[in-house]
PDB file of C-alpha atoms in Angstrom:
ATOM      1  CA  GLY A   1     115.883 172.269 -60.313  1.00 67.00           C
ATOM      2  CA  ALA A   2     112.316 171.075 -60.165  1.00 79.00           C
ATOM      3  CA  VAL A   3     111.042 168.849 -62.957  1.00 90.00           C
ATOM      4  CA  VAL A   4     107.678 168.872 -64.660  1.00 95.00           C
ATOM      5  CA  SER A   5     106.734 166.107 -67.047  1.00 96.00           C
ATOM      6  CA  GLN A   6     104.004 165.855 -69.641  1.00 97.00           C
ATOM      7  CA  HIS A   7     102.504 162.812 -71.258  1.00 96.00           C
ATOM      8  CA  PRO A   8     102.122 162.138 -74.096  1.00 97.00           C
ATOM      9  CA  SER A   9     104.707 164.225 -75.879  1.00 96.00           C
ATOM     10  CA  ARG A  10     102.892 163.866 -79.160  1.00 96.00           C
ATOM     11  CA  VAL A  11      99.422 162.669 -80.085  1.00 97.00           C
ATOM     12  CA  ILE A  12      97.541 162.327 -83.329  1.00 96.00           C
ATOM     13  CA  CYS A  13      93.810 161.748 -83.175  1.00 95.00           C
ATOM     14  CA  LYS A  14      90.733 161.766 -85.345  1.00 96.00           C
ATOM     15  CA  SER A  15      88.304 164.648 -85.307  1.00 96.00           C
ATOM     16  CA  GLY A  16      85.595 164.140 -82.715  1.00 96.00           C
ATOM     17  CA  THR A  17      87.655 162.139 -80.261  1.00 96.00           C
ATOM     18  CA  SER A  18      88.853 163.309 -76.851  1.00 97.00           C
ATOM     19  CA  VAL A  19      92.471 163.542 -75.830  1.00 97.00           C
ATOM     20  CA  LYS A  20      93.862 163.633 -72.301  1.00 97.00           C
ATOM     21  CA  ILE A  21      97.200 165.248 -71.502  1.00 97.00           C
ATOM     22  CA  GLU A  22      98.866 164.699 -68.146  1.00 97.00           C
ATOM     23  CA  CYS A  23     101.123 167.140 -66.323  1.00 96.00           C
ATOM     24  CA  ARG A  24     103.121 165.955 -63.336  1.00 95.00           C
ATOM     25  CA  SER A  25     105.453 167.696 -60.927  1.00 93.00           C
ATOM     26  CA  LEU A  26     108.029 165.012 -60.254  1.00 93.00           C
ATOM     27  CA  ASP A  27     109.899 166.236 -57.210  1.00 88.00           C
ATOM     28  CA  PHE A  28     107.710 168.865 -55.643  1.00 89.00           C
ATOM     29  CA  GLN A  29     104.100 169.483 -54.804  1.00 89.00           C
ATOM     30  CA  ALA A  30     102.246 172.086 -56.763  1.00 87.00           C
ATOM     31  CA  THR A  31      98.973 173.534 -55.538  1.00 83.00           C
ATOM     32  CA  THR A  32      98.804 175.533 -58.746  1.00 89.00           C
ATOM     33  CA  MET A  33      99.494 174.421 -62.280  1.00 93.00           C
ATOM     34  CA  PHE A  34      98.944 176.283 -65.500  1.00 94.00           C
ATOM     35  CA  TRP A  35      98.000 175.228 -69.005  1.00 96.00           C
ATOM     36  CA  TYR A  36      99.236 177.158 -72.013  1.00 95.00           C
ATOM     37  CA  ARG A  37      98.727 176.873 -75.722  1.00 95.00           C
ATOM     38  CA  GLN A  38     101.355 177.858 -78.223  1.00 91.00           C
ATOM     39  CA  PHE A  39     100.705 178.324 -81.916  1.00 83.00           C
ATOM     40  CA  PRO A  40     103.597 178.066 -84.395  1.00 79.00           C
ATOM     41  CA  LYS A  41     105.974 180.990 -84.125  1.00 74.00           C
ATOM     42  CA  GLN A  42     103.792 182.624 -81.500  1.00 78.00           C
ATOM     43  CA  SER A  43     103.957 183.143 -77.791  1.00 83.00           C
ATOM     44  CA  LEU A  44     102.430 181.120 -75.007  1.00 89.00           C
ATOM     45  CA  MET A  45      98.825 181.920 -74.288  1.00 91.00           C
ATOM     46  CA  LEU A  46      97.550 181.054 -70.844  1.00 92.00           C
ATOM     47  CA  MET A  47      94.441 178.913 -71.090  1.00 95.00           C
ATOM     48  CA  ALA A  48      93.644 178.182 -67.479  1.00 94.00           C
ATOM     49  CA  THR A  49      94.916 177.983 -63.941  1.00 92.00           C
ATOM     50  CA  SER A  50      94.525 174.587 -62.351  1.00 90.00           C
ATOM     51  CA  ASN A  51      94.051 174.536 -58.583  1.00 86.00           C
ATOM     52  CA  GLU A  52      94.339 171.368 -56.563  1.00 84.00           C
ATOM     53  CA  GLY A  53      91.026 170.403 -55.065  1.00 83.00           C
ATOM     54  CA  SER A  54      88.989 173.109 -56.755  1.00 85.00           C
ATOM     55  CA  LYS A  55      87.706 174.130 -60.142  1.00 88.00           C
ATOM     56  CA  ALA A  56      90.085 175.515 -62.696  1.00 91.00           C
ATOM     57  CA  THR A  57      90.027 179.182 -63.574  1.00 92.00           C
ATOM     58  CA  TYR A  58      89.772 179.743 -67.312  1.00 94.00           C
ATOM     59  CA  GLU A  59      91.030 182.743 -69.239  1.00 92.00           C
ATOM     60  CA  GLN A  60      88.654 184.781 -71.286  1.00 91.00           C
ATOM     61  CA  GLY A  61      87.751 183.094 -74.541  1.00 92.00           C
ATOM     62  CA  VAL A  62      88.711 179.588 -73.435  1.00 94.00           C
ATOM     63  CA  GLU A  63      85.798 177.147 -73.421  1.00 93.00           C
ATOM     64  CA  LYS A  64      85.750 175.275 -70.133  1.00 92.00           C
ATOM     65  CA  ASP A  65      83.546 172.526 -71.546  1.00 94.00           C
ATOM     66  CA  LYS A  66      85.954 172.068 -74.399  1.00 95.00           C
ATOM     67  CA  PHE A  67      89.123 171.979 -72.312  1.00 96.00           C
ATOM     68  CA  LEU A  68      88.418 170.027 -69.149  1.00 95.00           C
ATOM     69  CA  ILE A  69      90.967 170.404 -66.388  1.00 94.00           C
ATOM     70  CA  ASN A  70      91.291 168.162 -63.376  1.00 91.00           C
ATOM     71  CA  HIS A  71      93.867 168.772 -60.644  1.00 89.00           C
ATOM     72  CA  ALA A  72      93.313 165.610 -58.652  1.00 83.00           C
ATOM     73  CA  SER A  73      96.465 165.715 -56.539  1.00 89.00           C
ATOM     74  CA  LEU A  74      99.345 168.003 -55.651  1.00 90.00           C
ATOM     75  CA  THR A  75     101.466 166.436 -58.362  1.00 93.00           C
ATOM     76  CA  LEU A  76      99.034 165.836 -61.217  1.00 94.00           C
ATOM     77  CA  SER A  77      96.864 167.979 -63.440  1.00 94.00           C
ATOM     78  CA  THR A  78      95.155 166.743 -66.584  1.00 95.00           C
ATOM     79  CA  LEU A  79      93.845 168.601 -69.597  1.00 97.00           C
ATOM     80  CA  THR A  80      91.243 166.846 -71.705  1.00 97.00           C
ATOM     81  CA  VAL A  81      90.483 168.253 -75.125  1.00 97.00           C
ATOM     82  CA  THR A  82      86.949 167.060 -75.751  1.00 96.00           C
ATOM     83  CA  SER A  83      85.567 166.393 -79.212  1.00 96.00           C
ATOM     84  CA  ALA A  84      88.765 167.608 -80.756  1.00 96.00           C
ATOM     85  CA  HIS A  85      88.715 169.376 -84.121  1.00 95.00           C
ATOM     86  CA  PRO A  86      91.556 170.286 -86.476  1.00 95.00           C
ATOM     87  CA  GLU A  87      91.609 173.854 -85.128  1.00 94.00           C
ATOM     88  CA  ASP A  88      92.549 172.410 -81.718  1.00 95.00           C
ATOM     89  CA  SER A  89      95.830 171.222 -83.187  1.00 95.00           C
ATOM     90  CA  SER A  90      98.516 173.014 -81.251  1.00 95.00           C
ATOM     91  CA  PHE A  91     101.334 172.721 -78.761  1.00 95.00           C
ATOM     92  CA  TYR A  92     100.041 172.464 -75.210  1.00 97.00           C
ATOM     93  CA  ILE A  93     102.393 173.282 -72.359  1.00 96.00           C
ATOM     94  CA  CYS A  94     101.849 172.984 -68.636  1.00 96.00           C
ATOM     95  CA  SER A  95     103.744 174.582 -65.799  1.00 95.00           C
ATOM     96  CA  ALA A  96     103.752 174.136 -62.046  1.00 93.00           C
ATOM     97  CA  ASN A  97     104.481 176.627 -59.303  1.00 87.00           C
ATOM     98  CA  THR A  98     106.871 175.677 -56.544  1.00 82.00           C
ATOM     99  CA  GLY A  99     105.430 178.141 -54.076  1.00 76.00           C
ATOM    100  CA  GLY A 100     107.448 179.619 -51.244  1.00 73.00           C
ATOM    101  CA  ASP A 101     109.551 182.763 -51.154  1.00 70.00           C
ATOM    102  CA  GLN A 102     111.371 182.077 -54.392  1.00 71.00           C
ATOM    103  CA  GLU A 103     108.237 180.972 -56.172  1.00 75.00           C
ATOM    104  CA  THR A 104     109.117 179.759 -59.640  1.00 83.00           C
ATOM    105  CA  GLN A 105     107.151 178.314 -62.509  1.00 88.00           C
ATOM    106  CA  TYR A 106     108.693 175.215 -64.018  1.00 92.00           C
ATOM    107  CA  PHE A 107     107.521 174.173 -67.435  1.00 94.00           C
ATOM    108  CA  GLY A 108     106.806 170.817 -68.943  1.00 95.00           C
ATOM    109  CA  PRO A 109     108.247 169.841 -72.319  1.00 95.00           C
ATOM    110  CA  GLY A 110     104.919 170.286 -74.057  1.00 95.00           C
ATOM    111  CA  THR A 111     102.517 168.049 -75.952  1.00 97.00           C
ATOM    112  CA  ARG A 112     102.046 168.315 -79.690  1.00 96.00           C
ATOM    113  CA  LEU A 113      98.431 167.613 -80.628  1.00 96.00           C
ATOM    114  CA  LEU A 114      97.433 166.990 -84.222  1.00 96.00           C
ATOM    115  CA  VAL A 115      93.767 166.468 -84.966  1.00 96.00           C
ATOM    116  CA  LEU A 116      93.041 164.992 -88.369  1.00 95.00           C
TER     117      LEU A 116
ATOM    118  CA  ALA B   1      95.328 195.190 -69.074  1.00 73.00           C
ATOM    119  CA  GLN B   2      98.818 193.918 -68.626  1.00 81.00           C
ATOM    120  CA  ARG B   3     100.862 193.452 -71.756  1.00 89.00           C
ATOM    121  CA  VAL B   4     104.420 192.507 -72.614  1.00 94.00           C
ATOM    122  CA  THR B   5     105.982 193.701 -75.845  1.00 95.00           C
ATOM    123  CA  GLN B   6     109.108 192.310 -77.409  1.00 96.00           C
ATOM    124  CA  PRO B   7     109.583 194.416 -80.531  1.00 96.00           C
ATOM    125  CA  GLU B   8     112.175 192.211 -82.193  1.00 95.00           C
ATOM    126  CA  LYS B   9     111.100 188.858 -83.556  1.00 93.00           C
ATOM    127  CA  LEU B  10     114.602 188.038 -84.703  1.00 96.00           C
ATOM    128  CA  LEU B  11     117.973 189.265 -83.533  1.00 97.00           C
ATOM    129  CA  SER B  12     121.258 188.204 -85.022  1.00 97.00           C
ATOM    130  CA  VAL B  13     124.694 189.094 -83.657  1.00 97.00           C
ATOM    131  CA  PHE B  14     128.229 187.822 -83.991  1.00 97.00           C
ATOM    132  CA  LYS B  15     130.028 185.937 -81.266  1.00 97.00           C
ATOM    133  CA  GLY B  16     131.653 188.324 -78.824  1.00 97.00           C
ATOM    134  CA  ALA B  17     129.368 191.210 -79.683  1.00 97.00           C
ATOM    135  CA  PRO B  18     127.067 192.790 -77.108  1.00 97.00           C
ATOM    136  CA  VAL B  19     123.443 191.821 -77.251  1.00 97.00           C
ATOM    137  CA  GLU B  20     120.306 193.488 -75.947  1.00 97.00           C
ATOM    138  CA  LEU B  21     116.858 191.950 -76.168  1.00 98.00           C
ATOM    139  CA  LYS B  22     114.171 194.516 -75.617  1.00 98.00           C
ATOM    140  CA  CYS B  23     111.125 194.110 -73.448  1.00 97.00           C
ATOM    141  CA  ASN B  24     108.516 196.706 -72.568  1.00 96.00           C
ATOM    142  CA  TYR B  25     105.505 196.153 -70.407  1.00 95.00           C
ATOM    143  CA  SER B  26     102.282 197.867 -69.513  1.00 91.00           C
ATOM    144  CA  TYR B  27     100.918 197.348 -66.051  1.00 84.00           C
ATOM    145  CA  SER B  28      99.724 199.898 -63.575  1.00 76.00           C
ATOM    146  CA  GLY B  29     100.714 198.072 -60.414  1.00 77.00           C
ATOM    147  CA  SER B  30     103.993 196.618 -59.182  1.00 79.00           C
ATOM    148  CA  PRO B  31     104.902 193.873 -61.596  1.00 83.00           C
ATOM    149  CA  GLU B  32     107.384 191.132 -61.290  1.00 88.00           C
ATOM    150  CA  LEU B  33     109.365 190.636 -64.488  1.00 92.00           C
ATOM    151  CA  PHE B  34     111.086 187.526 -65.772  1.00 93.00           C
ATOM    152  CA  TRP B  35     113.127 186.349 -68.704  1.00 95.00           C
ATOM    153  CA  TYR B  36     112.600 182.794 -69.866  1.00 95.00           C
ATOM    154  CA  VAL B  37     114.767 181.012 -72.425  1.00 95.00           C
ATOM    155  CA  GLN B  38     113.986 178.091 -74.691  1.00 92.00           C
ATOM    156  CA  TYR B  39     116.931 176.370 -76.338  1.00 93.00           C
ATOM    157  CA  SER B  40     116.345 174.271 -79.426  1.00 89.00           C
ATOM    158  CA  ARG B  41     114.251 171.185 -78.645  1.00 86.00           C
ATOM    159  CA  GLN B  42     114.186 171.980 -74.940  1.00 89.00           C
ATOM    160  CA  ARG B  43     111.528 173.207 -72.578  1.00 91.00           C
ATOM    161  CA  LEU B  44     111.056 176.749 -71.435  1.00 92.00           C
ATOM    162  CA  GLN B  45     113.207 177.578 -68.438  1.00 92.00           C
ATOM    163  CA  LEU B  46     113.647 180.545 -66.186  1.00 91.00           C
ATOM    164  CA  LEU B  47     116.701 182.640 -66.984  1.00 93.00           C
ATOM    165  CA  LEU B  48     116.357 185.404 -64.436  1.00 91.00           C
ATOM    166  CA  ARG B  49     113.874 187.501 -62.488  1.00 88.00           C
ATOM    167  CA  HIS B  50     114.157 191.156 -61.655  1.00 85.00           C
ATOM    168  CA  ILE B  51     113.763 190.795 -57.902  1.00 80.00           C
ATOM    169  CA  SER B  52     116.831 188.600 -57.668  1.00 80.00           C
ATOM    170  CA  ARG B  53     119.038 191.181 -59.356  1.00 74.00           C
ATOM    171  CA  GLU B  54     121.392 188.386 -60.347  1.00 78.00           C
ATOM    172  CA  SER B  55     123.406 187.592 -63.420  1.00 81.00           C
ATOM    173  CA  ILE B  56     122.796 184.244 -65.059  1.00 85.00           C
ATOM    174  CA  LYS B  57     125.040 182.979 -67.854  1.00 91.00           C
ATOM    175  CA  GLY B  58     126.373 186.513 -68.153  1.00 91.00           C
ATOM    176  CA  PHE B  59     122.909 187.978 -68.751  1.00 95.00           C
ATOM    177  CA  THR B  60     121.510 190.852 -66.711  1.00 94.00           C
ATOM    178  CA  ALA B  61     118.261 192.757 -66.833  1.00 94.00           C
ATOM    179  CA  ASP B  62     117.295 195.913 -64.997  1.00 90.00           C
ATOM    180  CA  LEU B  63     113.740 196.929 -64.359  1.00 90.00           C
ATOM    181  CA  ASN B  64     113.226 200.524 -65.441  1.00 91.00           C
ATOM    182  CA  LYS B  65     109.856 201.611 -64.123  1.00 89.00           C
ATOM    183  CA  GLY B  66     110.097 205.026 -65.750  1.00 90.00           C
ATOM    184  CA  GLU B  67     110.469 203.503 -69.187  1.00 92.00           C
ATOM    185  CA  THR B  68     108.459 200.379 -68.276  1.00 93.00           C
ATOM    186  CA  SER B  69     111.251 198.271 -69.672  1.00 95.00           C
ATOM    187  CA  PHE B  70     113.130 195.148 -68.686  1.00 95.00           C
ATOM    188  CA  HIS B  71     115.733 194.716 -71.392  1.00 97.00           C
ATOM    189  CA  LEU B  72     118.012 191.678 -71.306  1.00 97.00           C
ATOM    190  CA  LYS B  73     121.683 192.333 -71.893  1.00 96.00           C
ATOM    191  CA  LYS B  74     124.902 190.453 -72.278  1.00 96.00           C
ATOM    192  CA  PRO B  75     128.217 192.150 -73.045  1.00 96.00           C
ATOM    193  CA  PHE B  76     129.735 189.301 -75.051  1.00 97.00           C
ATOM    194  CA  ALA B  77     127.369 186.908 -76.800  1.00 97.00           C
ATOM    195  CA  GLN B  78     128.283 183.248 -77.179  1.00 97.00           C
ATOM    196  CA  GLU B  79     127.066 180.793 -79.805  1.00 97.00           C
ATOM    197  CA  GLU B  80     125.363 178.732 -77.101  1.00 96.00           C
ATOM    198  CA  ASP B  81     123.180 181.734 -76.299  1.00 97.00           C
ATOM    199  CA  SER B  82     121.245 181.134 -79.503  1.00 97.00           C
ATOM    200  CA  ALA B  83     117.666 180.463 -78.391  1.00 96.00           C
ATOM    201  CA  MET B  84     114.178 181.912 -78.073  1.00 95.00           C
ATOM    202  CA  TYR B  85     113.885 184.443 -75.293  1.00 96.00           C
ATOM    203  CA  TYR B  86     110.573 185.347 -73.708  1.00 96.00           C
ATOM    204  CA  CYS B  87     109.941 188.242 -71.407  1.00 96.00           C
ATOM    205  CA  ALA B  88     107.129 187.651 -68.919  1.00 94.00           C
ATOM    206  CA  LEU B  89     105.216 189.653 -66.383  1.00 92.00           C
ATOM    207  CA  ASN B  90     103.568 188.509 -63.197  1.00 86.00           C
ATOM    208  CA  GLN B  91     101.103 190.900 -61.711  1.00 71.00           C
ATOM    209  CA  GLY B  92     101.617 191.432 -58.029  1.00 63.00           C
ATOM    210  CA  GLY B  93      99.720 188.957 -55.902  1.00 64.00           C
ATOM    211  CA  SER B  94      98.999 186.638 -58.793  1.00 68.00           C
ATOM    212  CA  GLU B  95     100.849 183.582 -59.994  1.00 77.00           C
ATOM    213  CA  LYS B  96      99.795 184.081 -63.614  1.00 85.00           C
ATOM    214  CA  LEU B  97     102.400 184.971 -66.182  1.00 89.00           C
ATOM    215  CA  VAL B  98     101.832 187.077 -69.270  1.00 90.00           C
ATOM    216  CA  PHE B  99     104.377 186.400 -71.987  1.00 92.00           C
ATOM    217  CA  GLY B 100     105.747 188.502 -74.775  1.00 94.00           C
ATOM    218  CA  LYS B 101     105.894 187.034 -78.259  1.00 92.00           C
ATOM    219  CA  GLY B 102     109.520 186.144 -77.926  1.00 94.00           C
ATOM    220  CA  THR B 103     112.743 187.072 -79.672  1.00 96.00           C
ATOM    221  CA  LYS B 104     114.805 184.521 -81.512  1.00 95.00           C
ATOM    222  CA  LEU B 105     118.462 185.236 -80.877  1.00 97.00           C
ATOM    223  CA  THR B 106     121.052 183.835 -83.231  1.00 97.00           C
ATOM    224  CA  VAL B 107     124.702 184.205 -82.380  1.00 97.00           C
ATOM    225  CA  ASN B 108     126.864 183.654 -85.421  1.00 96.00           C
ATOM    226  CA  PRO B 109     130.445 182.370 -85.230  1.00 94.00           C
TER     227      PRO B 109
END
């Protein structure tokens, strides 16, 4: 099946710094990628839809200036958590859509962010 | 608004017993329903989707529009089925998925 990678898998940063997370579709092109956030023992919450070549679409309650998304190519989307604070600590997961008749979302392994 | 409800946080069965993970949804249109599975220390992966009407790893799920349910079933659970299971809904025409809170299935030997 299709593979989606995320980098880094884990990051620890100081409060006030910015962190960039990369999401790549390794063997397919994805015009649409998604960014989710998952709190401990809770479900995935969609943060935003990342569209190649256009602005991301953010879900209600998600600050677009806080979580910057760039979908620069058909295989790469980045999420930058700007001026991170301890409450931003979470598990961030991306997914990419294969498109086509049997459209399927493939998920990355996730990135654990800890803001001190 | 669309919503997916998985009423059981935890479900524990013995090997060889039948298992049913419940999923109910609320959506006024024609949804597409999925089950995703996450094994320990692995990424989320698609288990099955209702439009395919297929059986994966012995699991089946039938969309019941009258009861707005999409329960996941397996007649004989195996220890390797132990995982987190998420039911998800995709509203027609959109690529966005709405997830339930998940059910942790434990199959005991």
